[in-house]
Every structure is written in structure tokens, then in C-alpha cells.
Short mmCIF file of C-alpha atoms and ligand atoms in Angstrom, two decimals:
data_model
loop_
_atom_site.label_atom_id
_atom_site.label_comp_id
_atom_site.label_asym_id
_atom_site.label_seq_id
_atom_site.Cartn_x
_atom_site.Cartn_y
_atom_site.Cartn_z
CA UNK A 1 74.43 11.76 -28.95
CA UNK A 2 77.99 10.60 -27.85
CA UNK A 3 79.05 14.43 -27.68
CA UNK A 4 75.73 15.35 -25.67
CA UNK A 5 76.87 12.48 -22.67
CA UNK A 6 80.29 13.51 -23.33
CA UNK A 7 79.34 17.54 -22.09
CA UNK A 8 77.39 16.37 -19.86
CA UNK A 9 79.84 14.58 -17.95
CA UNK A 10 82.06 16.79 -18.37
CA UNK A 11 79.77 19.75 -17.02
CA UNK A 12 78.61 17.60 -14.29
CA UNK A 13 80.85 16.28 -11.05
CA UNK A 14 81.64 12.69 -12.46
CA UNK A 15 81.44 11.97 -8.83
CA UNK A 16 77.84 12.32 -8.12
CA UNK A 17 77.17 9.98 -11.18
CA UNK A 18 78.86 7.18 -10.17
CA UNK A 19 77.86 7.41 -6.56
CA UNK A 20 74.03 7.69 -7.69
CA UNK A 21 74.84 4.37 -9.68
CA UNK A 22 76.46 2.30 -6.92
CA UNK A 23 73.61 2.89 -4.69
CA UNK A 24 71.44 1.73 -7.48
CA UNK A 25 72.94 -1.36 -8.29
CA UNK A 26 72.95 -2.31 -4.51
CA UNK A 27 69.54 -2.68 -3.53
CA UNK A 28 68.99 -3.45 0.11
CA UNK A 29 67.57 -7.54 0.14
CA UNK A 30 67.07 -8.51 3.58
CA UNK A 31 69.07 -12.63 3.29
CA UNK A 32 67.04 -15.54 4.90
CA UNK A 33 67.36 -16.91 8.13
CA UNK A 34 70.76 -19.51 7.54
CA UNK A 35 70.01 -22.85 5.82
CA UNK A 36 70.36 -24.32 8.85
CA UNK A 37 67.52 -21.93 10.54
CA UNK A 38 65.55 -22.06 7.90
CA UNK A 39 65.94 -26.50 8.47
CA UNK A 40 65.03 -25.61 12.32
CA UNK A 41 61.81 -23.54 10.96
CA UNK A 42 61.00 -26.03 8.37
CA UNK A 43 60.75 -28.71 10.95
CA UNK A 44 59.26 -26.72 13.58
CA UNK A 45 56.02 -26.44 10.69
CA UNK A 46 56.78 -29.79 9.94
CA UNK A 47 55.97 -31.33 13.61
CA UNK A 48 52.46 -28.95 13.78
CA UNK A 49 51.38 -29.74 10.38
CA UNK A 50 52.12 -33.55 11.40
CA UNK A 51 50.74 -33.21 14.51
CA UNK A 52 47.60 -32.18 13.01
CA UNK A 53 46.54 -35.80 10.92
CA UNK A 54 45.45 -37.72 13.24
CA UNK A 55 42.25 -35.40 13.57
CA UNK A 56 42.66 -34.87 9.96
CA UNK A 57 41.82 -38.42 9.13
CA UNK A 58 39.04 -38.41 11.54
CA UNK A 59 37.20 -35.51 9.80
CA UNK A 60 37.52 -37.10 6.18
CA UNK A 61 36.11 -41.04 7.79
CA UNK A 62 39.39 -42.51 7.83
CA UNK A 63 41.62 -44.88 10.50
CA UNK A 64 44.60 -44.70 8.57
CA UNK A 65 46.90 -43.79 5.97
CA UNK A 66 49.47 -45.71 4.03
CA UNK A 67 52.28 -44.65 1.93
CA UNK A 68 54.52 -46.22 0.00
CA UNK A 69 57.60 -45.47 -1.84
CA UNK A 70 61.02 -46.28 -3.13
CA UNK A 71 63.66 -43.88 -3.22
CA UNK A 72 63.32 -41.94 -6.39
CA UNK A 73 59.71 -42.89 -6.67
CA UNK A 74 58.25 -41.06 -4.01
CA UNK A 75 54.42 -40.68 -3.35
CA UNK A 76 53.74 -36.59 -4.13
CA UNK A 77 52.84 -35.99 -0.90
CA UNK A 78 56.14 -37.15 0.76
CA UNK A 79 57.32 -33.80 -0.06
CA UNK A 80 55.32 -32.33 2.55
CA UNK A 81 56.02 -34.51 5.08
CA UNK A 82 59.67 -35.11 4.49
CA UNK A 83 62.00 -33.75 7.72
CA UNK A 84 63.96 -30.52 5.94
CA UNK A 85 67.44 -32.14 5.67
CA UNK A 86 65.57 -35.47 4.02
CA UNK A 87 65.54 -35.40 -0.19
CA UNK A 88 64.27 -38.72 -1.21
CA UNK A 89 63.26 -41.53 0.30
CA UNK A 90 65.35 -43.82 1.59
CA UNK A 91 65.23 -47.49 0.64
CA UNK A 92 61.55 -48.48 0.42
CA UNK A 93 59.84 -46.13 3.02
CA UNK A 94 56.29 -46.86 4.18
CA UNK A 95 54.42 -44.77 6.51
CA UNK A 96 51.17 -45.04 8.26
CA UNK A 97 49.19 -42.17 9.82
CA UNK A 98 46.86 -43.68 12.65
CA UNK A 99 44.37 -41.83 14.50
CA UNK A 100 46.79 -42.18 17.37
CA UNK A 101 43.66 -44.20 19.52
CA UNK A 102 44.65 -46.59 22.02
CA UNK A 103 45.43 -49.64 20.31
CA UNK A 104 48.63 -47.75 18.98
CA UNK A 105 49.69 -45.76 22.10
CA UNK A 106 53.16 -45.06 22.34
CA UNK A 107 54.05 -45.55 18.66
CA UNK A 108 55.34 -43.17 16.55
CA UNK A 109 52.41 -41.47 14.54
CA UNK A 110 53.78 -42.17 11.33
CA UNK A 111 54.84 -45.51 11.94
CA UNK A 112 57.96 -45.70 9.48
CA UNK A 113 59.52 -48.19 8.12
CA UNK A 114 62.74 -48.54 5.87
CA UNK A 115 63.38 -51.61 4.26
CA UNK A 116 64.71 -53.57 1.08
CA UNK A 117 64.52 -57.12 2.77
CA UNK A 118 60.84 -57.31 2.18
CA UNK A 119 60.64 -57.07 6.54
CA UNK A 120 58.60 -54.63 6.25
CA UNK A 121 55.27 -56.58 5.52
CA UNK A 122 54.65 -59.00 8.43
CA UNK A 123 55.80 -56.01 10.80
CA UNK A 124 53.09 -53.92 8.83
CA UNK A 125 50.53 -56.57 8.53
CA UNK A 126 50.92 -57.11 12.44
CA UNK A 127 50.20 -53.74 13.34
CA UNK A 128 47.22 -53.18 10.45
CA UNK A 129 45.89 -56.33 12.65
CA UNK A 130 46.73 -55.42 15.88
CA UNK A 131 45.46 -51.49 15.06
CA UNK A 132 42.07 -53.09 13.04
CA UNK A 133 41.67 -50.22 10.85
CA UNK A 134 38.47 -50.14 8.88
CA UNK A 135 39.38 -47.26 6.20
CA UNK A 136 42.76 -47.13 5.49
CA UNK A 137 43.53 -44.28 2.99
CA UNK A 138 45.51 -44.76 0.24
CA UNK A 139 46.54 -42.72 -2.29
CA UNK A 140 45.24 -43.50 -6.15
CA UNK A 141 43.16 -41.35 -6.85
CA UNK A 142 43.10 -40.64 -11.32
CA UNK A 143 43.21 -37.00 -11.55
CA UNK A 144 44.30 -35.27 -8.28
CA UNK A 145 48.21 -35.53 -8.24
CA UNK A 146 48.10 -35.23 -4.63
CA UNK A 147 46.03 -37.53 -3.53
CA UNK A 148 47.35 -40.20 -6.76
CA UNK A 149 50.85 -40.66 -5.60
CA UNK A 150 51.05 -44.15 -5.30
CA UNK A 151 53.01 -46.32 -7.48
CA UNK A 152 51.56 -48.98 -9.43
CA UNK A 153 55.09 -51.36 -8.46
CA UNK A 154 53.96 -50.39 -4.83
CA UNK A 155 50.02 -50.36 -5.01
CA UNK A 156 50.66 -54.34 -6.57
CA UNK A 157 53.69 -55.21 -3.95
CA UNK A 158 51.18 -54.31 -1.05
CA UNK A 159 48.07 -55.83 -2.59
CA UNK A 160 50.44 -59.21 -2.13
CA UNK A 161 51.84 -58.44 0.50
CA UNK A 162 48.89 -57.67 3.04
CA UNK A 163 46.09 -59.94 1.04
CA UNK A 164 42.60 -59.16 -0.04
CA UNK A 165 41.04 -58.74 2.85
CA UNK A 166 43.21 -55.37 3.75
CA UNK A 167 43.13 -54.65 0.54
CA UNK A 168 39.06 -54.20 0.56
CA UNK A 169 39.63 -51.70 3.72
CA UNK A 170 41.62 -49.14 0.95
CA UNK A 171 40.08 -46.49 0.24
CA UNK A 172 40.55 -43.16 -2.45
CA UNK A 173 39.87 -39.82 -0.07
CA UNK A 174 41.99 -36.84 -2.40
CA UNK A 175 40.28 -34.50 0.17
CA UNK A 176 42.99 -35.67 3.05
CA UNK A 177 45.79 -35.24 0.87
CA UNK A 178 44.91 -31.73 -0.63
CA UNK A 179 44.14 -30.40 2.51
CA UNK A 180 46.78 -31.54 4.27
CA UNK A 181 49.49 -30.34 1.37
CA UNK A 182 47.80 -26.55 1.13
CA UNK A 183 46.66 -26.06 4.86
CA UNK A 184 48.65 -23.10 6.42
CA UNK A 185 50.37 -22.21 9.66
CA UNK A 186 49.72 -18.88 10.68
CA UNK A 187 53.63 -18.62 11.34
CA UNK A 188 54.69 -18.83 7.69
CA UNK A 189 53.01 -15.49 6.59
CA UNK A 190 55.93 -13.67 7.52
CA UNK A 191 58.51 -15.82 5.75
CA UNK A 192 56.41 -16.10 2.96
CA UNK A 193 55.98 -12.06 3.01
CA UNK A 194 59.82 -11.73 2.74
CA UNK A 195 60.24 -14.39 -0.07
CA UNK A 196 57.51 -11.73 -1.54
CA UNK A 197 60.10 -8.59 -1.04
CA UNK A 198 62.89 -10.05 -2.50
CA UNK A 199 60.37 -11.09 -5.64
CA UNK A 200 59.68 -7.37 -5.82
CA UNK A 201 63.26 -6.18 -4.90
CA UNK A 202 63.76 -8.61 -8.08
CA UNK A 203 61.30 -7.16 -10.65
CA UNK A 204 62.41 -3.45 -9.47
CA UNK A 205 65.91 -3.95 -10.47
CA UNK A 206 65.31 -6.26 -13.37
CA UNK A 207 63.32 -3.80 -15.13
CA UNK A 208 65.23 -0.98 -14.84
CA UNK A 209 67.94 0.72 -16.39
CA UNK A 210 70.11 -1.40 -14.79
CA UNK A 211 69.61 -4.65 -16.74
CA UNK A 212 68.01 -3.72 -19.69
CA UNK A 213 69.73 -1.69 -22.59
CA UNK A 214 67.22 -1.11 -25.21
CA UNK A 215 67.98 -2.13 -28.50
CA UNK A 216 70.88 -5.12 -27.15
CA UNK A 217 69.17 -6.78 -23.87
CA UNK A 218 66.90 -9.31 -25.09
CA UNK A 219 64.28 -11.31 -23.32
CA UNK A 220 65.95 -14.39 -23.07
CA UNK A 221 68.84 -12.15 -21.68
CA UNK A 222 66.53 -11.13 -18.89
CA UNK A 223 64.66 -14.30 -18.14
CA UNK A 224 68.79 -15.42 -16.81
CA UNK A 225 69.57 -12.38 -15.40
CA UNK A 226 66.77 -13.77 -13.45
CA UNK A 227 67.83 -17.13 -12.54
CA UNK A 228 71.79 -16.00 -11.92
CA UNK A 229 70.23 -13.69 -9.72
CA UNK A 230 68.47 -15.97 -7.33
CA UNK A 231 71.35 -17.86 -6.88
CA UNK A 232 73.37 -14.79 -5.39
CA UNK A 233 70.15 -14.04 -2.94
CA UNK A 234 70.07 -17.89 -2.37
CA UNK A 235 66.56 -19.07 -3.61
CA UNK A 236 65.90 -21.30 -6.38
CA UNK A 237 62.72 -21.06 -8.56
CA UNK A 238 60.57 -23.79 -9.37
CA UNK A 239 59.19 -22.13 -12.67
CA UNK A 240 62.23 -20.34 -14.95
CA UNK A 241 61.48 -16.81 -15.62
CA UNK A 242 59.13 -16.29 -18.33
CA UNK A 243 59.67 -12.76 -19.95
CA UNK A 244 57.93 -11.62 -23.08
CA UNK A 245 57.20 -8.52 -25.12
CA UNK A 246 53.80 -7.93 -25.00
CA UNK A 247 51.77 -7.87 -28.40
CA UNK A 248 47.85 -8.29 -29.65
CA UNK A 249 49.65 -12.21 -30.09
CA UNK A 250 50.76 -12.51 -26.52
CA UNK A 251 49.13 -15.37 -24.81
CA UNK A 252 49.35 -16.56 -21.39
CA UNK A 253 52.16 -20.02 -21.65
CA UNK A 254 54.77 -21.46 -20.54
CA UNK A 255 57.75 -20.27 -22.54
CA UNK A 256 58.51 -16.31 -23.18
CA UNK A 257 59.20 -14.67 -25.96
CA UNK A 258 62.48 -14.15 -28.10
CA UNK A 259 62.95 -10.59 -28.62
CA UNK A 260 65.16 -7.74 -28.42
CA UNK A 261 63.71 -5.63 -25.77
CA UNK A 262 63.58 -1.95 -27.33
CA UNK A 263 62.27 1.52 -26.57
CA UNK A 264 58.79 1.85 -25.89
CA UNK A 265 57.91 -2.22 -25.49
CA UNK A 266 55.29 -3.57 -22.92
CA UNK A 267 56.84 -6.14 -21.14
CA UNK A 268 55.96 -8.83 -19.03
CA UNK A 269 57.17 -11.59 -16.52
CA UNK A 270 55.94 -14.79 -15.31
CA UNK A 271 57.73 -16.43 -12.83
CA UNK A 272 58.47 -17.76 -8.92
CA UNK A 273 60.76 -18.14 -6.53
CA UNK A 274 61.31 -21.65 -3.55
CA UNK A 275 62.76 -21.27 -0.23
CA UNK A 276 61.91 -22.70 2.79
CA UNK A 277 59.72 -25.44 1.28
CA UNK A 278 57.64 -22.24 -0.27
CA UNK A 279 57.11 -21.10 -3.30
CA UNK A 280 55.75 -17.68 -5.26
CA UNK A 281 54.19 -16.98 -8.47
CA UNK A 282 54.38 -13.47 -9.91
CA UNK A 283 53.73 -11.35 -12.63
CA UNK A 284 54.45 -8.05 -13.53
CA UNK A 285 54.42 -5.46 -16.36
CA UNK A 286 56.91 -2.89 -17.38
CA UNK A 287 57.27 -0.16 -19.98
CA UNK A 288 60.57 0.55 -21.25
CA UNK A 289 60.30 4.65 -21.55
CA UNK A 290 60.97 6.64 -25.41
CA UNK A 291 63.76 8.93 -25.00
CA UNK A 292 62.37 12.42 -23.88
CA UNK A 293 59.52 10.23 -21.76
CA UNK A 294 59.15 10.12 -17.87
CA UNK A 295 56.31 8.01 -17.88
CA UNK A 296 53.88 5.28 -19.30
CA UNK A 297 51.10 6.39 -22.20
CA UNK A 298 48.01 6.60 -19.99
CA UNK A 299 46.44 3.96 -22.19
CA UNK A 300 48.63 1.19 -21.11
CA UNK A 301 48.04 2.36 -17.03
CA UNK A 302 44.26 2.14 -17.95
CA UNK A 303 45.29 -1.06 -18.98
CA UNK A 304 47.04 -1.68 -15.95
CA UNK A 305 43.95 -0.43 -13.98
CA UNK A 306 41.36 -2.90 -15.88
CA UNK A 307 43.18 -6.01 -14.85
CA UNK A 308 43.44 -4.23 -11.34
CA UNK A 309 39.48 -4.08 -10.57
CA UNK A 310 39.50 -7.52 -12.06
CA UNK A 311 41.46 -8.30 -8.78
CA UNK A 312 39.21 -6.21 -6.97
CA UNK A 313 36.28 -8.25 -8.37
CA UNK A 314 37.99 -11.29 -7.58
CA UNK A 315 38.55 -11.46 -3.61
CA UNK A 316 35.94 -9.35 -3.18
CA UNK A 317 34.00 -12.42 -4.45
CA UNK A 318 36.16 -15.55 -3.50
CA UNK A 319 35.20 -17.07 -0.21
CA UNK A 320 36.19 -20.64 1.86
CA UNK A 321 33.76 -22.75 1.38
CA UNK A 322 32.84 -21.81 -2.84
CA UNK A 323 34.26 -24.49 -5.13
CA UNK A 324 37.06 -22.85 -7.62
CA UNK A 325 33.37 -22.82 -10.72
CA UNK A 326 31.45 -21.03 -7.83
CA UNK A 327 34.05 -18.42 -7.82
CA UNK A 328 35.19 -18.02 -11.24
CA UNK A 329 31.45 -17.77 -12.64
CA UNK A 330 30.34 -15.04 -10.45
CA UNK A 331 33.56 -12.85 -11.08
CA UNK A 332 32.75 -13.43 -15.20
CA UNK A 333 28.98 -12.09 -14.27
CA UNK A 334 30.61 -9.28 -12.56
CA UNK A 335 32.95 -8.53 -15.29
CA UNK A 336 30.27 -8.35 -17.88
CA UNK A 337 28.31 -5.81 -16.05
CA UNK A 338 31.64 -3.66 -15.18
CA UNK A 339 32.25 -4.27 -18.97
CA UNK A 340 35.14 -5.50 -18.21
CA UNK A 341 36.70 -8.82 -20.97
CA UNK A 342 39.66 -10.75 -19.37
CA UNK A 343 39.85 -14.48 -18.01
CA UNK A 344 40.80 -15.73 -14.55
CA UNK A 345 42.81 -18.53 -13.97
CA UNK A 346 43.63 -18.54 -10.01
CA UNK A 347 45.14 -21.52 -8.07
CA UNK A 348 46.49 -22.10 -4.94
CA UNK A 349 50.19 -21.92 -4.26
CA UNK A 350 52.57 -22.99 -1.09
CA UNK A 351 54.59 -26.28 -0.70
CA UNK A 352 54.26 -26.29 -4.89
CA UNK A 353 53.76 -23.35 -7.48
CA UNK A 354 50.70 -24.78 -7.97
CA UNK A 355 49.67 -26.11 -4.72
CA UNK A 356 46.64 -28.69 -3.76
CA UNK A 357 43.22 -27.62 -4.15
CA UNK A 358 40.53 -26.28 -5.96
CA UNK A 359 41.64 -24.10 -8.78
CA UNK A 360 39.60 -21.13 -10.11
CA UNK A 361 39.82 -21.12 -13.67
CA UNK A 362 42.10 -22.28 -16.75
CA UNK A 363 43.36 -20.68 -19.29
CA UNK A 364 41.97 -23.25 -21.87
CA UNK A 365 38.85 -24.12 -19.77
CA UNK A 366 37.96 -20.28 -19.24
CA UNK A 367 34.29 -20.78 -17.87
CA UNK A 368 34.47 -24.45 -16.25
CA UNK A 369 37.12 -27.02 -14.73
CA UNK A 370 35.83 -30.37 -14.37
CA UNK A 371 37.40 -31.81 -11.23
CA UNK A 372 39.85 -29.40 -9.55
CA UNK A 373 37.41 -26.39 -10.58
CA UNK A 374 34.58 -28.32 -8.41
CA UNK A 375 36.74 -28.65 -5.25
CA UNK A 376 35.84 -26.73 -2.33
CA UNK A 377 38.18 -23.30 -1.83
CA UNK A 378 39.76 -24.07 1.73
CA UNK A 379 40.00 -21.51 4.85
CA UNK A 380 44.05 -21.11 5.58
CA UNK A 381 45.63 -21.12 1.78
CA UNK A 382 47.67 -18.95 0.56
CA UNK A 383 46.01 -18.77 -3.40
CA UNK A 384 47.70 -16.96 -6.56
CA UNK A 385 45.13 -14.43 -8.60
CA UNK A 386 46.25 -14.74 -11.89
CA UNK A 387 44.42 -13.41 -14.67
CA UNK A 388 44.57 -11.04 -17.43
CA UNK A 389 42.15 -8.06 -18.38
CA UNK A 390 42.10 -7.53 -22.74
CA UNK A 391 42.54 -3.71 -23.12
CA UNK A 392 43.00 -1.44 -26.12
CA UNK A 393 45.57 0.40 -27.09
CA UNK A 394 45.28 3.50 -29.73
CA UNK A 395 49.07 4.19 -30.09
CA UNK A 396 49.09 0.62 -31.26
CA UNK A 397 45.62 0.19 -32.44
CA UNK A 398 46.16 -3.38 -31.14
CA UNK A 399 44.17 -5.20 -28.05
CA UNK A 400 46.39 -6.45 -25.43
CA UNK A 401 46.18 -8.48 -22.40
CA UNK A 402 46.91 -7.15 -19.29
CA UNK A 403 48.25 -10.22 -17.50
CA UNK A 404 49.35 -9.91 -13.77
CA UNK A 405 49.23 -12.17 -10.94
CA UNK A 406 49.96 -11.77 -7.48
CA UNK A 407 49.94 -14.62 -4.05
CA UNK A 408 47.54 -13.80 -1.31
CA UNK A 409 46.87 -15.13 2.06
CA UNK A 410 44.24 -15.88 4.08
CA UNK A 411 43.16 -13.02 6.46
CA UNK A 412 41.60 -15.00 9.37
CA UNK A 413 40.17 -12.02 10.98
CA UNK A 414 37.85 -11.01 8.02
CA UNK A 415 37.81 -14.34 6.37
CA UNK A 416 39.04 -12.78 2.96
CA UNK A 417 42.33 -13.60 1.19
CA UNK A 418 44.75 -10.53 0.49
CA UNK A 419 47.46 -9.92 -1.08
CA UNK A 420 51.04 -10.78 0.90
CA UNK A 421 52.55 -7.15 -0.41
CA UNK A 422 49.90 -5.53 -2.41
CA UNK A 423 50.19 -5.63 -6.42
CA UNK A 424 51.73 -3.84 -9.21
CA UNK A 425 49.65 -1.02 -9.86
CA UNK A 426 52.10 0.72 -11.64
CA UNK A 427 54.53 -0.43 -14.66
CA UNK A 428 57.74 -0.79 -13.39
CA UNK A 429 59.38 1.88 -15.96
CA UNK A 430 62.90 1.10 -17.57
CA UNK A 431 64.48 4.46 -17.62
CA UNK A 432 67.32 4.43 -19.82
CA UNK A 433 68.62 8.15 -19.68
CA UNK A 434 69.49 7.33 -15.95
CA UNK A 435 72.72 5.31 -16.74
CA UNK A 436 73.45 6.60 -20.37
CA UNK A 437 76.26 8.83 -19.52
CA UNK A 438 78.05 6.27 -17.96
CA UNK A 439 77.21 4.02 -20.12
CA UNK A 440 78.66 5.38 -23.07
CA UNK A 441 81.46 6.23 -21.32
CA UNK A 442 82.75 2.54 -20.47
CA UNK A 443 81.90 1.95 -24.30
C1 NAG B 501 73.55 -15.42 0.57
O1 NAG B 501 74.60 -16.60 1.71
C2 NAG B 501 75.09 -16.13 2.07
C3 NAG B 501 75.67 -17.52 2.89
O2 NAG B 501 75.30 -17.19 3.92
C4 NAG B 501 74.97 -15.28 2.91
O3 NAG B 501 76.57 -14.53 2.78
C5 NAG B 501 74.73 -14.24 2.19
O4 NAG B 501 74.36 -12.75 2.79
C6 NAG B 501 73.60 -14.37 1.78
N1 NAG B 501 72.49 -13.40 0.62
C7 NAG B 501 71.22 -13.24 0.61
C8 NAG B 501 71.09 -11.79 0.00
O5 NAG B 501 70.84 -14.04 1.43
C1 NAG B 502 49.70 -39.38 19.97
O1 NAG B 502 49.23 -39.73 21.15
C2 NAG B 502 50.57 -39.25 22.46
C3 NAG B 502 49.65 -39.84 23.29
O2 NAG B 502 49.38 -40.50 23.25
C4 NAG B 502 51.25 -37.86 22.01
O3 NAG B 502 52.29 -37.67 22.77
C5 NAG B 502 51.35 -37.55 20.56
O4 NAG B 502 51.94 -36.31 20.25
C6 NAG B 502 49.97 -37.87 19.50
N1 NAG B 502 51.25 -38.05 18.27
C7 NAG B 502 49.94 -37.37 17.23
C8 NAG B 502 50.48 -37.23 15.48
O5 NAG B 502 48.90 -37.00 17.25
C1 NAG B 503 61.58 -36.46 10.81
O1 NAG B 503 62.91 -37.15 11.86
C2 NAG B 503 62.46 -37.50 13.38
C3 NAG B 503 63.59 -37.50 13.84
O2 NAG B 503 64.82 -37.71 13.87
C4 NAG B 503 61.97 -38.72 13.19
O3 NAG B 503 61.57 -39.46 13.89
C5 NAG B 503 60.81 -38.89 11.13
O4 NAG B 503 60.63 -40.54 11.32
C6 NAG B 503 61.53 -38.52 10.13
N1 NAG B 503 60.25 -38.06 9.56
C7 NAG B 503 60.54 -38.68 7.97
C8 NAG B 503 59.07 -38.90 7.31
O5 NAG B 503 61.03 -39.56 7.58
#
């Protein structure tokens, strides 16, 4: 083999090879705005979101929303309410959102106290007495994180400070936190698209001969390549890149596999990036070409196609106003009609990789999800459409789960979810023959 490559190099123009390789190793990543601009953009979004809280309170039948937290023990909602240049809450930060009625005219919304002397409590009490809200939402839900972020020490402190009369007016309204966190603004989509472009370019580069040397590179090497690459692209992650060599046993989980990547392998990645207060969550698959192959075997393409069909079914059925379980049930019925076996486990995405709101299946709850599946799917949200199709691969005599995931936004015109940047319809191909001559020369 080595002789053969040397022969190619001698008989071809070395410069041509170098130029091609150079061009290939520099895919064009469009930079996100500078951090300073990002902060301005994020605060504009934040102000718009916060300005909707008074009407959100009215919609959910409450007059106020009280949050209290200490530095390092923040309410979950804090991360969707804080300014871009703020991080942890300072000292004890108490926020009182109100319906902005005449009783609190001229006061900010939220009214905010940062305190470590106890001074907040008489002031809060006096504010409540003046405002006289009948129902005050606090985040004490037992099941929903976005409605359950009030720490128990804070609750005890509030109870003592305000007394039973006010505690009686406190109500648990988890839908408030869910709707606040999960609702997207139209102006976010442009940047969410840019993030998806970064993700796709990274996959194109990661699943290629530029990054993988079959027989040498491991799945973990590749996972860490993605981690390091993110640093150079000024994005972070909420989800360590999990790279697997897919086999019959591979099941969606919280880790990749520990394998050396070989020719003929079917690869899979599950990961997301974080930037500008938003998160992505993507799963794609790749095939490592064998010597002489120019495309993936047809059986693998068919498996991906089947998973694509499940995506179509999912997006066709999914509507705002349905519960997660209703969507799940209808998808399963349609899959059965079409003879497709597989599983769906989609979730909202946005401020968090796993965002607030109705989920559509779980890997361990394939047919019905208590609580989170019973929630109603809200419009103006992003969803991560996550699923797998079983497909028999005769060459390997194995049934493989074809696992893919793409992020979708709610399209106002059609009132449907659409993929932010299309979807994977072709396996990424790792084509070792493309840089083998150069690699051989380097060693
Ligand atoms: C990352 O940030 C640095 C510093 O602001 C900038 O020079 C560079 O162009 C950015 N790179 C990308 C790909 O966004
Ligand atoms: C509250 O009302 C004032 C006018 O009284 C207005 O300027 C402000 O934007 C309102 N705040 C919110 C959060 O709606
Ligand atoms: C965000 O910044 C504004 C302007 O400085 C300030 O009024 C507001 O209280 C801050 N929000 C929070 C949640 O700290």
C-alpha cells in the first residue's frame, strides 16, 4: 500500500494535494456576534420576555409571582430571568413579579431586593400589604423543575417572615414557569439557525477523514475533538458529545461507546452546543467507507430513510394544543399502519437542552409519560424531534436502531413545527482514501 501511495505522490503534483487538503481542513464557520453584541441582543430578548409576564400572570389567574434565592442556590427560573452579564444571584435576591396594576404604579416589574441583613422581609411585607395580591405563585411544584425551583430553606424563611396569612395566598402554578421559559421570540430564530449551521459544519468536519483515521481514532477521541473544537468556535455545550459505534446492542443512553473506529462502522453522535442562552441537541449518523467503497451500503441508507419517515409522521401529527401523550399515541398508530417499528422521545429545547414543557415519549416510557407527557404542547416553542427506527441490516445480520434528532421551530404561518436546518437524509461518509497519501507521507 505504502508503495502505491508514494507512486501516486510522485506521479501527481504534490501542490495540488496540499492545496486541496488545506481547503478541506478549513470549513467556513460563520462567527456569532461578539460577546458584547450577544449580551445586548440577549437583554433585548429578556426585556421582551419579561414585559409579557404581567399578562402571563393574568392568563394563569395569579396576581404576583414571588421568587427568592441565595447565591449558588438559585431558582431554576433565575437562569431565564437574569441579565446577560449577571451570573449567580447575589446574596439573597428576591423578585416579585406583579400584574403591573395601579397599586404598584411606577414600581419596577419585577420589584427586586438584594439583601443579606433581613431588611428585605419588612419591605416585601409592606409591598404585599399595599398591593394586596390574592393569589401569589411560588415555585413549589413536586414534579416540574420549571415550577419547583424554590429551595426549602427559602420557603421556610418566607413563611416565617410573612406569616400564615400570606402563606395561605401562595399557590403552585407550574404552567407559569413552563410557559415563560419555553416561549420563543421570532427574533431568536435567526441566531438559532446560525447555531445549527455551526453544528452541521462540525459534524461534516468531525465525521470525515480530517478527523478520523480508521483503526486508530477512537469514539472517545472524536468526542473530545468536538469538545475542543467548540472552544475554537466560541460555543460551549450542555451535553458532552457522545460518539458510538452502532451495533445491535446500542441503545440511546448517557454515554457513547469506547471503541476504535474501523472501516465499515456505522457511527453515531448525540450532542448539543450552547450559545446566546440557547441550546441545540442533534443526533446524526456516519459511515466509514471501506477501501474501494464510494457510498454506504443500501441497507444503511434504507434504515436512515425509515427514521426520516418517522420524522415526517411526527411533524405531520404534532400540533399546539395536543398533549405530548396524544402526539405519541397517534405517531405509534401511524407507524404501526406503515409497518415501522421504533421509538419516539422528543422534548422542548431552548433556554435548556431539555427545556420546559410537554415531552413526547421517553426512552424508558415509550407509550405514555406521566405528568410531563400530560402537558399541553405550546405554540412558539422549539422542539427536538428525537427518535429511532429499527432496521434489519442483512450484511451484518443485525437489527440496528437508526437514531436521529433534529431541532424544529414553530412556524407561525402553518402553525406547524419545521426543522431549523433541514434534517439528515444522507449518512456522513468518512472517506479515508481522500487524505491517505498525505497521511502516509507524514509518517
Ligand atoms: C471566536 O472569537 C474570537 C475572539 O473574539 C474571534 O477572533 C474569532 O473569529 C471567533 N471565531 C469564530 C469561529 O467565531
Ligand atoms: C408597567 O406599566 C408601566 C406603565 O405604568 C410601563 O411603563 C411598564 O413597561 C410596565 N411593565 C411591564 C413589565 O409590563
Ligand atoms: C437587569 O438589569 C436591569 C438594568 O440594570 C435591572 O433594572 C434589573 O433589575 C436586572 N434584572 C435582574 C433580574 O437582576
